[in-house]
Coordinates of C-alpha atoms in Angstrom, one line a residue:
M1 CA -6.7 -59.4 -4.5
T2 CA -8.7 -61.1 -7.2
V3 CA -12.5 -61.1 -7.4
N4 CA -12.7 -64.7 -6.1
D5 CA -10.5 -63.7 -3.1
L6 CA -12.8 -60.8 -2.4
R7 CA -15.9 -63.0 -2.7
S8 CA -14.3 -65.6 -0.3
E9 CA -13.6 -63.0 2.3
V10 CA -17.1 -61.5 2.1
V11 CA -18.6 -65.0 2.7
D12 CA -16.3 -65.5 5.7
A13 CA -17.3 -62.1 7.1
T14 CA -21.0 -62.8 6.8
S15 CA -20.7 -66.3 8.4
N16 CA -18.5 -65.4 11.3
G17 CA -19.3 -63.0 14.2
S18 CA -22.4 -60.8 14.7
D19 CA -24.4 -59.4 11.8
K20 CA -23.1 -55.8 12.6
D21 CA -19.5 -56.9 12.6
G22 CA -20.1 -58.8 9.4
R23 CA -21.7 -55.8 7.7
E24 CA -18.8 -53.5 8.7
R25 CA -16.3 -56.1 7.5
V26 CA -18.1 -56.3 4.1
Q27 CA -18.2 -52.5 3.8
W28 CA -14.5 -52.3 4.6
L29 CA -13.6 -54.9 2.1
M30 CA -15.8 -53.5 -0.6
G31 CA -14.6 -49.9 0.0
N32 CA -10.9 -51.0 -0.1
E33 CA -11.5 -52.8 -3.4
T34 CA -13.4 -49.9 -4.8
D35 CA -10.5 -47.5 -4.1
R36 CA -7.9 -50.0 -5.5
L37 CA -9.9 -50.4 -8.8
S38 CA -10.4 -46.6 -9.0
L39 CA -6.7 -45.9 -8.7
L40 CA -6.0 -48.5 -11.5
A41 CA -8.6 -46.8 -13.6
I42 CA -6.9 -43.4 -13.0
K43 CA -3.6 -45.0 -14.0
A44 CA -5.2 -46.3 -17.2
K45 CA -5.9 -42.7 -18.3
I46 CA -2.2 -41.8 -18.1
I47 CA -0.6 -42.2 -21.5
E48 CA 2.9 -40.9 -20.6
D49 CA 4.8 -41.4 -17.3
P50 CA 8.4 -40.5 -18.0
L51 CA 9.5 -40.4 -14.4
Y52 CA 7.8 -43.8 -13.6
A53 CA 5.7 -42.2 -10.9
L54 CA 3.1 -45.0 -11.2
S55 CA 5.5 -47.9 -11.5
S56 CA 4.6 -49.1 -8.0
W57 CA 0.9 -49.2 -8.8
N58 CA 0.5 -53.0 -9.1
D59 CA -0.5 -56.0 -7.0
S60 CA 3.0 -56.5 -5.6
I61 CA 2.2 -54.2 -2.6
H62 CA -1.0 -52.9 -1.0
F63 CA -2.4 -49.8 -2.8
C64 CA -2.0 -47.7 0.3
Q65 CA 1.8 -48.0 -0.3
W66 CA 1.6 -46.9 -3.9
Q67 CA 3.6 -43.7 -4.7
G68 CA 1.4 -40.6 -4.2
V69 CA -1.3 -42.4 -2.3
T70 CA -2.2 -41.7 1.4
C71 CA -4.8 -43.8 3.3
S72 CA -6.6 -43.4 6.6
R73 CA -5.2 -45.6 9.3
R74 CA -8.5 -47.1 10.5
H75 CA -10.3 -47.8 7.3
Q76 CA -7.4 -48.0 4.8
R77 CA -9.3 -45.7 2.5
V78 CA -7.6 -43.2 0.1
T79 CA -7.6 -39.7 1.7
A80 CA -5.0 -38.0 -0.5
L81 CA -3.7 -38.4 -4.1
D82 CA -0.5 -36.4 -4.7
L83 CA 0.9 -36.7 -8.2
H84 CA 2.1 -33.1 -8.7
S85 CA 5.1 -32.3 -10.9
Q86 CA 5.5 -35.8 -12.3
E87 CA 5.4 -34.8 -16.0
L88 CA 2.3 -37.0 -16.4
V89 CA 0.3 -36.8 -19.7
G90 CA -3.3 -37.9 -19.9
S91 CA -6.8 -37.0 -18.6
I92 CA -8.7 -37.2 -15.3
S93 CA -10.6 -40.5 -15.0
P94 CA -14.3 -40.4 -14.0
H95 CA -13.5 -43.2 -11.6
L96 CA -12.0 -40.4 -9.4
G97 CA -15.5 -39.9 -8.0
N98 CA -15.3 -43.4 -6.4
L99 CA -12.6 -42.3 -3.9
S100 CA -15.3 -41.1 -1.5
F101 CA -12.9 -40.6 1.4
L102 CA -10.6 -38.3 -0.7
R103 CA -9.7 -35.0 1.0
E104 CA -6.8 -33.8 -1.1
L105 CA -6.3 -34.0 -4.9
L106 CA -3.0 -32.6 -6.0
I107 CA -2.2 -33.1 -9.6
Q108 CA -0.7 -29.7 -10.5
N109 CA 2.3 -29.2 -12.8
N110 CA 1.5 -32.0 -15.2
S111 CA -0.2 -32.3 -18.6
F112 CA -3.7 -33.4 -17.7
G113 CA -6.0 -32.4 -20.6
D114 CA -9.8 -32.6 -21.4
E115 CA -12.3 -31.4 -18.8
I116 CA -13.0 -32.0 -15.1
P117 CA -15.3 -35.0 -15.0
P118 CA -18.7 -34.3 -13.4
E119 CA -18.1 -37.2 -11.1
I120 CA -15.9 -34.9 -9.0
G121 CA -19.1 -33.9 -7.3
C122 CA -19.1 -37.3 -5.6
L123 CA -16.3 -36.3 -3.3
P124 CA -18.1 -34.8 -0.2
R125 CA -15.0 -34.8 1.9
L126 CA -12.7 -33.0 -0.6
Q127 CA -11.0 -30.0 0.9
I128 CA -8.1 -29.1 -1.4
L129 CA -8.4 -29.2 -5.2
Q130 CA -5.1 -28.3 -6.9
L131 CA -5.1 -28.4 -10.7
S132 CA -2.8 -25.6 -11.6
N133 CA -0.4 -25.7 -14.6
D134 CA -2.1 -28.4 -16.5
L135 CA -3.9 -28.4 -19.8
I136 CA -7.5 -28.7 -18.5
G137 CA -10.1 -26.9 -20.6
G138 CA -13.8 -26.4 -21.0
Q139 CA -16.1 -24.9 -18.4
I140 CA -15.6 -25.2 -14.6
A141 CA -17.7 -28.2 -13.5
I142 CA -20.8 -27.1 -11.8
N143 CA -20.8 -30.3 -9.7
I144 CA -17.8 -28.9 -7.8
S145 CA -20.4 -27.0 -5.7
R146 CA -21.4 -30.4 -4.2
C147 CA -18.0 -30.7 -2.5
A148 CA -19.3 -28.8 0.5
N149 CA -16.0 -29.0 2.5
L150 CA -13.8 -27.4 -0.1
I151 CA -11.3 -25.0 1.4
S152 CA -8.9 -24.3 -1.4
I153 CA -9.3 -24.3 -5.2
D154 CA -6.5 -23.6 -7.7
F155 CA -7.3 -23.7 -11.4
S156 CA -4.5 -21.3 -12.5
H157 CA -2.7 -21.7 -15.8
N158 CA -5.1 -23.9 -17.6
G159 CA -7.6 -23.3 -20.5
F160 CA -10.9 -22.9 -18.6
V161 CA -13.5 -20.8 -20.5
G162 CA -16.9 -19.2 -19.9
E163 CA -18.2 -17.8 -16.6
V164 CA -17.7 -19.0 -13.1
P165 CA -20.7 -21.1 -12.1
V166 CA -22.9 -19.2 -9.6
E167 CA -23.3 -22.5 -7.8
L168 CA -19.8 -22.2 -6.4
G169 CA -21.1 -19.4 -4.2
S170 CA -22.6 -22.1 -2.0
L171 CA -19.1 -23.3 -0.9
L172 CA -19.3 -21.6 2.5
K173 CA -15.9 -23.0 3.8
L174 CA -13.9 -21.7 0.8
E175 CA -10.9 -19.7 1.8
I176 CA -8.6 -19.7 -1.3
V177 CA -9.6 -19.3 -4.9
I178 CA -7.0 -18.9 -7.7
T179 CA -8.0 -18.8 -11.3
E180 CA -5.0 -17.0 -12.8
A181 CA -4.2 -17.3 -16.5
N182 CA -7.4 -18.8 -18.0
N183 CA -10.0 -17.5 -20.4
L184 CA -12.7 -16.9 -17.8
R185 CA -15.0 -13.9 -18.2
G186 CA -18.2 -12.3 -16.8
S187 CA -18.8 -11.9 -13.1
I188 CA -17.0 -12.9 -9.9
F189 CA -20.2 -12.7 -7.9
P190 CA -20.1 -16.3 -6.7
F191 CA -17.0 -15.5 -4.6
V192 CA -17.5 -12.1 -3.2
N193 CA -20.1 -13.0 -0.6
L194 CA -18.1 -15.7 1.1
S195 CA -17.2 -14.6 4.6
S196 CA -14.5 -17.2 4.9
L197 CA -12.6 -16.1 1.9
R198 CA -8.9 -15.1 2.5
N199 CA -7.3 -15.2 -0.9
L200 CA -9.1 -14.3 -4.2
Y201 CA -6.6 -14.2 -7.1
L202 CA -8.2 -13.8 -10.6
D203 CA -5.3 -12.5 -12.6
N204 CA -5.0 -12.7 -16.4
N205 CA -8.5 -13.5 -17.5
Y206 CA -11.3 -11.6 -19.2
F207 CA -13.5 -10.6 -16.3
N208 CA -15.2 -7.4 -17.6
I209 CA -17.6 -6.1 -15.0
E210 CA -17.9 -2.8 -13.3
W211 CA -16.2 -2.8 -9.9
K212 CA -18.6 -1.0 -7.5
S213 CA -19.8 -1.2 -3.9
S214 CA -22.7 -3.5 -5.0
L215 CA -20.1 -6.1 -5.8
G216 CA -20.0 -6.7 -2.0
L217 CA -16.3 -7.2 -1.7
G218 CA -15.1 -5.9 1.6
N219 CA -18.6 -5.7 3.1
H220 CA -19.0 -9.5 3.1
S221 CA -15.4 -10.6 3.1
P222 CA -14.0 -9.4 6.5
N223 CA -11.2 -12.0 6.4
L224 CA -9.9 -11.1 2.9
E225 CA -6.1 -10.9 2.9
L226 CA -5.2 -10.9 -0.8
F227 CA -7.3 -9.6 -3.7
G228 CA -5.8 -9.7 -7.2
I229 CA -7.5 -8.9 -10.5
N230 CA -4.4 -7.9 -12.6
E231 CA -4.7 -8.0 -16.3
N232 CA -8.5 -8.1 -16.7
Q233 CA -11.1 -5.7 -18.0
F234 CA -12.6 -4.3 -14.8
T235 CA -14.2 -0.9 -15.2
G236 CA -15.5 1.8 -12.8
S237 CA -13.7 3.1 -9.7
I238 CA -12.3 1.3 -6.7
P239 CA -15.2 1.3 -4.2
V240 CA -14.9 2.6 -0.6
S241 CA -16.2 -0.8 0.6
I242 CA -12.7 -2.3 0.0
S243 CA -11.5 -0.5 3.1
N244 CA -13.8 -2.7 5.2
A245 CA -11.5 -5.7 4.5
S246 CA -9.2 -4.6 7.3
K247 CA -7.0 -7.7 7.1
L248 CA -6.0 -7.1 3.5
Y249 CA -2.3 -7.2 2.9
S250 CA -2.2 -7.2 -0.9
L251 CA -4.4 -5.2 -3.3
E252 CA -3.5 -5.7 -6.9
T253 CA -5.5 -4.2 -9.8
V254 CA -2.7 -3.8 -12.5
Q255 CA -3.8 -3.3 -16.1
N256 CA -7.5 -2.9 -16.0
K257 CA -9.7 0.1 -17.0
L258 CA -10.3 1.6 -13.6
T259 CA -10.9 5.3 -13.4
G260 CA -11.4 8.1 -10.8
K261 CA -9.9 8.6 -7.4
V262 CA -8.5 6.0 -5.0
P263 CA -10.7 5.8 -1.9
N264 CA -9.6 6.3 1.7
L265 CA -7.5 3.2 2.5
S266 CA -6.4 4.3 6.0
R267 CA -8.2 1.4 7.6
L268 CA -5.9 -1.1 5.7
Q269 CA -3.2 -0.9 8.3
N270 CA -1.9 -4.4 7.3
L271 CA -1.3 -3.4 3.7
E272 CA 2.0 -4.6 2.3
R273 CA 1.5 -4.5 -1.4
L274 CA -0.5 -1.9 -3.4
L275 CA -0.3 -2.5 -7.1
L276 CA -2.5 -0.1 -9.1
A277 CA -0.4 0.3 -12.3
N278 CA -1.7 0.7 -15.8
N279 CA -5.2 2.2 -15.1
Q280 CA -6.6 5.7 -15.4
L281 CA -6.7 6.5 -11.6
G282 CA -6.3 10.0 -10.2
F283 CA -7.4 13.2 -11.9
G284 CA -6.8 16.1 -9.6
E285 CA -4.6 17.5 -6.8
A286 CA -7.1 16.6 -4.1
D287 CA -7.1 13.0 -5.3
D288 CA -3.3 12.8 -5.3
L289 CA -3.1 14.2 -1.7
N290 CA -6.0 12.1 -0.4
F291 CA -4.4 9.0 -1.8
T292 CA -1.1 9.6 -0.1
F293 CA -2.9 10.4 3.2
S294 CA -4.7 7.1 3.0
L295 CA -1.5 5.3 3.0
I296 CA 0.2 6.9 6.0
N297 CA -1.2 4.3 8.4
A298 CA 0.1 1.4 6.2
T299 CA 3.3 1.1 8.2
N300 CA 4.1 -2.3 6.6
L301 CA 3.8 -1.2 3.0
H302 CA 6.9 -2.4 1.1
R303 CA 5.7 -2.3 -2.5
L304 CA 3.8 0.6 -4.2
E305 CA 3.2 0.6 -7.9
V306 CA 1.0 3.4 -9.3
N307 CA 2.8 3.8 -12.7
I308 CA 0.9 4.5 -15.9
N309 CA -1.9 6.4 -14.3
N310 CA -3.0 10.1 -14.0
F311 CA -1.3 11.1 -10.8
G312 CA 0.2 14.6 -10.6
C313 CA 2.9 16.3 -8.6
K314 CA 0.9 16.6 -5.5
F315 CA 1.1 12.8 -5.1
L316 CA 4.8 13.2 -4.0
E317 CA 4.4 16.0 -1.4
Y318 CA 4.1 13.6 1.5
I319 CA 6.0 10.6 0.0
G320 CA 8.4 10.9 2.8
N321 CA 5.7 10.1 5.3
L322 CA 5.0 6.6 3.8
S323 CA 6.2 3.4 5.4
R324 CA 9.9 3.2 6.2
N325 CA 9.7 -0.4 5.0
L326 CA 9.1 0.7 1.4
E327 CA 11.3 -1.3 -0.9
Y328 CA 9.8 -0.9 -4.4
L329 CA 8.3 2.3 -5.7
N330 CA 7.1 2.7 -9.2
I331 CA 5.6 6.0 -10.2
D332 CA 6.7 6.2 -13.9
H333 CA 4.4 7.3 -16.8
N334 CA 2.3 9.8 -14.8
H335 CA 2.0 13.5 -15.0
I336 CA 4.4 14.4 -12.1
F337 CA 6.6 17.4 -12.5
G338 CA 8.8 19.5 -10.2
I339 CA 12.0 18.5 -8.4
I340 CA 12.7 15.0 -7.1
P341 CA 11.2 15.2 -3.6
P342 CA 13.6 15.1 -0.7
G343 CA 11.2 12.7 1.1
I344 CA 12.5 9.9 -1.2
L345 CA 15.6 9.9 1.0
N346 CA 13.6 8.8 4.0
H347 CA 13.2 5.3 2.6
V348 CA 16.5 3.9 3.5
G349 CA 15.4 0.3 2.6
L350 CA 14.5 1.3 -1.0
Q351 CA 15.7 -1.3 -3.5
S352 CA 14.0 -0.2 -6.7
L353 CA 12.9 3.3 -7.8
N354 CA 11.2 3.9 -11.2
M355 CA 10.4 7.5 -12.0
Q356 CA 10.8 7.5 -15.8
F357 CA 8.4 9.3 -18.3
N358 CA 7.4 12.1 -16.0
Q359 CA 8.4 15.8 -16.0
F360 CA 10.9 16.0 -13.2
T361 CA 13.2 19.0 -13.4
G362 CA 16.3 20.3 -11.5
T363 CA 19.3 18.2 -10.5
I364 CA 19.5 14.6 -9.3
P365 CA 20.0 14.7 -5.4
R366 CA 23.5 13.1 -4.9
E367 CA 22.1 11.8 -1.5
I368 CA 20.2 9.1 -3.4
G369 CA 23.6 7.5 -3.7
N370 CA 23.6 7.0 0.1
L371 CA 20.6 4.6 -0.2
Q372 CA 22.7 1.5 0.4
N373 CA 20.0 -1.0 -0.6
L374 CA 19.0 0.7 -3.9
R375 CA 19.7 -1.6 -6.8
R376 CA 17.6 -0.1 -9.6
L377 CA 17.0 3.5 -10.5
N378 CA 15.3 4.6 -13.7
L379 CA 15.0 8.3 -14.4
D380 CA 14.5 8.1 -18.2
D381 CA 12.7 10.7 -20.2
N382 CA 12.4 13.6 -17.7
S383 CA 13.9 17.1 -17.9
L384 CA 16.6 16.7 -15.3
S385 CA 19.8 18.7 -15.6
G386 CA 23.2 19.1 -14.0
V387 CA 25.8 16.6 -12.8
V388 CA 25.0 12.9 -12.4
P389 CA 26.5 11.6 -9.1
T390 CA 28.9 8.7 -9.1
Q391 CA 28.5 7.2 -5.6
G392 CA 26.3 4.3 -4.5
V393 CA 23.8 3.1 -7.2
F394 CA 25.2 5.7 -9.6
S395 CA 28.6 3.9 -9.7
N396 CA 27.1 1.0 -11.7
A397 CA 25.8 1.9 -15.1
S398 CA 23.8 -1.3 -15.3
E399 CA 21.7 -0.3 -12.2
I400 CA 20.7 3.2 -13.4
S401 CA 19.2 4.7 -16.5
V402 CA 19.0 8.4 -17.3
V403 CA 18.2 8.3 -21.1
G404 CA 16.3 11.2 -22.5
N405 CA 17.5 13.8 -20.0
T406 CA 19.5 15.9 -22.5
K407 CA 20.8 18.4 -19.9
L408 CA 22.6 15.9 -17.8
C409 CA 26.4 15.5 -17.7
G410 CA 29.2 13.6 -16.0
G411 CA 28.5 10.3 -14.2
V412 CA 30.4 7.1 -14.7
A413 CA 32.0 6.7 -18.2
E414 CA 29.7 3.8 -19.2
L415 CA 26.7 6.3 -19.3
K416 CA 28.4 8.1 -22.1
L417 CA 27.2 11.5 -21.0
P418 CA 28.9 14.7 -22.0
K419 CA 31.5 16.1 -19.7
C420 CA 30.4 18.8 -17.4
N421 CA 31.6 22.4 -18.2
L422 CA 34.5 23.0 -16.0
K423 CA 34.3 26.8 -16.5
V424 CA 30.8 26.7 -15.1
D425 CA 32.1 24.7 -12.1
E426 CA 34.9 27.1 -11.5
K427 CA 32.3 30.0 -11.7
R428 CA 30.2 28.2 -9.2
R429 CA 33.2 27.7 -6.9
S430 CA 34.0 31.4 -7.3
N431 CA 30.4 32.3 -6.4
S432 CA 30.6 30.0 -3.4
A433 CA 33.7 31.8 -2.2
L434 CA 32.0 35.1 -2.8
A435 CA 29.0 33.9 -0.9
L436 CA 31.2 32.8 2.0
A437 CA 33.0 36.1 2.1
L438 CA 29.6 38.0 2.1
S439 CA 28.1 35.7 4.7
I440 CA 30.3 36.9 7.5
P441 CA 29.3 40.5 7.5
F442 CA 25.7 39.7 6.7
G443 CA 25.8 37.3 9.6
F444 CA 26.6 40.1 12.0
V445 CA 23.8 42.1 10.3
G446 CA 21.5 39.2 11.0
L447 CA 22.5 39.1 14.6
A448 CA 21.9 42.8 14.9
L449 CA 18.4 42.4 13.3
M450 CA 17.7 39.6 15.8
G451 CA 18.7 42.0 18.6
C452 CA 16.3 44.6 17.2
A453 CA 13.6 42.0 17.0
L454 CA 14.1 40.9 20.6
Y455 CA 14.0 44.5 21.7
R456 CA 10.8 45.1 19.7
C457 CA 9.2 42.0 21.3
W458 CA 10.2 43.4 24.7
F459 CA 8.9 46.8 23.8
R460 CA 5.6 45.4 22.6
K461 CA 5.3 43.5 25.9
R462 CA 5.9 46.7 28.0
R463 CA 3.4 48.7 26.0
K464 CA 0.7 46.0 26.1
D465 CA -2.0 46.7 28.7
T466 CA -2.8 43.9 31.0
P467 CA -6.4 42.7 30.3
S468 CA -8.9 42.9 33.1
Y469 CA -10.4 39.6 32.3
S470 CA -9.1 36.0 32.0
S471 CA -8.0 34.8 28.6
K472 CA -9.9 31.6 29.2
N473 CA -13.1 33.6 28.6
L474 CA -12.0 34.1 25.0
L475 CA -11.9 30.4 24.2
L476 CA -14.8 29.1 22.3
R477 CA -16.2 25.7 23.2
V478 CA -17.8 24.1 20.2
S479 CA -19.5 20.7 19.9
Y480 CA -18.5 17.8 17.6
Q481 CA -21.8 18.5 15.7
T482 CA -20.7 22.0 15.1
L483 CA -17.3 20.9 13.7
V484 CA -19.0 18.3 11.5
K485 CA -21.3 20.9 10.0
A486 CA -18.5 23.5 9.6
T487 CA -16.2 21.1 7.6
D488 CA -19.0 19.4 5.7
G489 CA -18.5 16.2 7.5
F490 CA -14.7 16.5 7.4
S491 CA -14.8 16.0 3.7
S492 CA -11.7 15.6 1.6
F493 CA -12.6 18.7 -0.3
N494 CA -11.9 20.8 2.9
L495 CA -8.7 18.9 3.8
I496 CA -5.9 21.5 3.7
G497 CA -3.1 19.6 5.4
V498 CA -1.9 16.5 7.2
G499 CA 0.8 16.3 9.9
S500 CA 2.2 13.6 12.1
F501 CA -0.4 14.3 14.8
G502 CA -3.5 15.0 12.9
S503 CA -5.3 16.4 9.9
V504 CA -6.4 20.0 9.3
Y505 CA -9.7 21.0 7.7
K506 CA -11.0 24.3 6.5
G507 CA -14.4 25.3 8.0
V508 CA -16.9 28.1 8.7
I509 CA -18.3 28.7 12.2
D510 CA -20.7 31.7 12.7
G511 CA -19.5 33.2 9.4
R512 CA -15.9 33.1 10.4
I513 CA -13.4 31.0 8.4
V514 CA -11.4 28.6 10.7
A515 CA -8.9 25.8 10.5
V516 CA -9.9 22.7 12.5
K517 CA -7.0 20.3 13.5
V518 CA -8.3 16.9 14.4
L519 CA -6.0 15.1 16.9
T520 CA -5.8 11.5 18.2
A521 CA -6.0 12.3 21.9
C522 CA -9.2 11.9 23.9
S523 CA -11.4 14.9 24.8
T524 CA -14.9 13.9 23.8
I525 CA -16.6 11.3 21.6
D526 CA -18.0 11.4 18.1
Y527 CA -21.3 9.9 16.9
Q528 CA -19.9 6.4 17.0
G529 CA -18.6 6.7 20.5
H530 CA -14.9 7.0 19.4
D531 CA -12.4 9.3 21.2
F532 CA -12.3 12.7 19.5
K533 CA -10.3 15.9 20.1
A534 CA -9.8 18.9 17.8
L535 CA -8.4 22.4 18.0
V536 CA -10.0 25.4 16.2
Y537 CA -7.6 28.1 14.9
E538 CA -8.0 31.3 13.0
F539 CA -7.7 30.5 9.3
M540 CA -4.6 31.9 7.7
V541 CA -5.7 33.3 4.4
N542 CA -2.2 33.9 3.1
G543 CA -1.1 30.3 3.6
S544 CA 2.4 29.4 4.7
L545 CA 5.7 31.2 4.3
E546 CA 6.8 28.2 2.2
E547 CA 4.3 29.1 -0.5
W548 CA 5.7 32.7 -0.7
L549 CA 9.4 31.6 -0.8
H550 CA 9.2 28.6 -3.2
Q551 CA 6.8 28.4 -6.1
N552 CA 4.5 25.4 -6.0
C553 CA 5.3 22.7 -8.6
N554 CA 1.8 22.9 -10.1
E555 CA 2.1 26.7 -10.8
D556 CA 2.7 27.9 -14.3
L557 CA 6.5 28.6 -14.5
S558 CA 5.9 31.3 -17.1
N559 CA 3.4 33.1 -14.9
E560 CA 5.2 36.2 -13.3
E561 CA 2.2 36.9 -11.0
F562 CA 3.2 34.2 -8.4
K563 CA 3.7 35.3 -4.8
K564 CA 6.6 37.6 -3.9
L565 CA 7.8 39.2 -0.7
N566 CA 9.5 42.6 -0.5
L567 CA 12.3 43.3 2.0
L568 CA 10.0 45.0 4.5
Q569 CA 7.6 42.1 4.6
R570 CA 10.4 39.7 5.1
L571 CA 11.9 41.7 7.9
N572 CA 8.5 42.0 9.6
I573 CA 7.9 38.2 9.4
I574 CA 11.4 37.6 10.9
I575 CA 10.5 39.9 13.7
D576 CA 7.1 38.2 14.2
V577 CA 8.7 34.7 14.3
S578 CA 11.4 36.0 16.7
C579 CA 8.8 37.4 19.1
A580 CA 6.9 34.0 19.0
L581 CA 10.1 32.1 19.8
N582 CA 11.0 34.6 22.5
Y583 CA 7.6 33.9 24.1
L584 CA 8.1 30.1 23.8
H585 CA 11.6 30.2 25.3
N586 CA 11.2 32.9 27.9
Q587 CA 7.6 33.7 28.7
A588 CA 5.8 30.2 28.7
Q589 CA 5.2 28.5 32.0
S590 CA 7.7 25.8 30.9
P591 CA 10.3 26.7 28.2
I592 CA 9.3 25.2 24.8
V593 CA 11.6 24.3 21.9
H594 CA 9.7 24.0 18.6
C595 CA 12.1 21.5 17.1
D596 CA 10.5 21.7 13.6
L597 CA 10.7 25.4 12.7
K598 CA 10.6 25.8 8.9
P599 CA 8.8 28.0 6.4
S600 CA 5.9 25.6 6.0
N601 CA 5.1 25.9 9.8
I602 CA 5.0 29.7 9.6
L603 CA 1.5 30.9 8.7
L604 CA 0.5 34.3 7.4
D605 CA -2.8 36.1 8.2
K606 CA -4.5 38.7 6.1
D607 CA -2.1 41.4 7.3
M608 CA 0.9 39.2 6.5
T609 CA 1.7 38.9 10.2
G610 CA 3.7 35.7 10.8
H611 CA 2.3 33.0 13.2
V612 CA 4.4 30.0 14.4
G613 CA 2.4 26.8 14.2
D614 CA 2.5 23.0 14.3
F615 CA 4.0 22.1 17.7
G616 CA 3.7 18.4 17.0
L617 CA 7.5 18.0 17.7
G618 CA 7.6 20.7 20.5
K619 CA 9.7 19.8 23.6
F620 CA 9.0 21.1 27.0
L621 CA 12.2 21.7 29.0
A622 CA 12.2 22.5 32.7
H623 CA 15.8 22.4 34.0
C624 CA 18.5 21.8 31.4
Y625 CA 17.2 24.5 29.1
K626 CA 17.8 27.2 31.7
S627 CA 21.6 26.7 31.3
L628 CA 21.2 27.1 27.6
L629 CA 19.3 30.3 28.0
N630 CA 22.1 31.7 30.2
I631 CA 24.6 30.9 27.4
V632 CA 22.4 32.6 24.8
R633 CA 22.1 35.7 27.0
N634 CA 25.9 35.8 27.5
L635 CA 26.3 35.6 23.7
N636 CA 23.8 38.4 23.3
G637 CA 25.9 40.5 25.6
I638 CA 28.9 40.0 23.4
F639 CA 27.4 40.8 20.0
F640 CA 24.9 43.6 21.1

């Protein structure tokens, strides 16, 4: 349409019909022509179009049919301009601001240079601004803040410099902000108070502020789902307020200068990705344990990267309790020592496991080869020894790396490790045969000891006087307030253990040291009105039998003062445990099978008396167990 044609139509519109209809017709005609001329001005700023994306932009067809142009049906005004990935070279025309009905501007993956024109602030209906992977530089245009309906901004992989304009904090509908790979610095305050924000991805810039609770993130961003600040210069520690963003599924802080402990993340039950690598996080055993306990509720967690930090061996004690959906685990370059934890084997979906540059000792569990999905295993630069397995992931030398473990042998030929000493193997087989030969008579001795233990339990019961008062009178009933005070508010400092059914805290009630196990069932309510139930036990000052049988990985291996049990103590503990099991099986109102009896569940008091604890997996059997008891009694009759 020429200018004369437009003038002719305007005259016709004003001379025919009502004044209102005429004005609307004029506005429609003028708006249409404004959009057409603006698009031609945008085309004029394109200096290279190798794919001929703009070849249709001419008078042969209506501009609403031009490639990449979308118009509204009623007014025939441009609502979307999509020229992404067309290899266009040029700059953004200021005439863009005349497309006043524009809702989407998608020009990513091209080579648009220069700066964003300030006329972009004349687009009040703009909702999506996609400028990623271009060559745009300069500062982010302040006038973008006038686009009040913006929902999504993507400035990634450009050359933006300076600070984020504080005015962008007025975009109350903003849900997605991506500024990855630019040269931005300073504060991110404009974004953190936006309650509508879902994705905030600021990777690979120069943001250099201290991350603290005053930043507001989490407190004012309840809908936040993804937060990424990888490869920046953030300092300070991760604030507790991040746990208020309960919808968060990805938290990424790789390669910053963060220090201190990781806060309690147990409220982040939707967490799928936790990437904290290359910082200075973790500095003590309590921090390692607390970090792992925070994560137990994250049942969807499939990627965990804490490599290049200060975590120690306590970090792995409960690794087996983490999500069974875990696929990628990176713990390399920390201060972890001790054996490779058996809990690793619980993660059957594991695809990549990196444990290099730590201080792991002992042998490589051959069961790792049974992890059918494992495609990458790196154990470089540890102190592992013994035979390298050959099944599963170990069968492909390109999928594993064990460089720097000088005491390893065997494995597939491609690893070029020394052959294992056959004489040692023969000696081990000989020792195994000897152990088998000795186990038979010792087995009978063990059965005899068990008989003695059962007799002792029966003898104790016969000698015990029946109390003249009800045992219920011995039970103390304490308030929630008392338990809060006794455990210093259930502080992490007093946390001494976590099981599948609750956490255990050390406390003091009326001068007596106790262990408080907080459960999930309902018995009373806490200060917030939540269901609360806890059990108070006598505190076992000598810990668990596990600590006496196996030296803790954090203890000095050269120290000969670690815990030891003599033969008499071991026999007494066996008898104590036998008595406890006899009670559970024969004396309880309903027979109980513990189902998880192990050294860590046998606790020792100040007199080294053994107590069986942790009945989280206990089973109550009413009928079928009676037949099993009869079988056991018959066997007792044979051997004793």
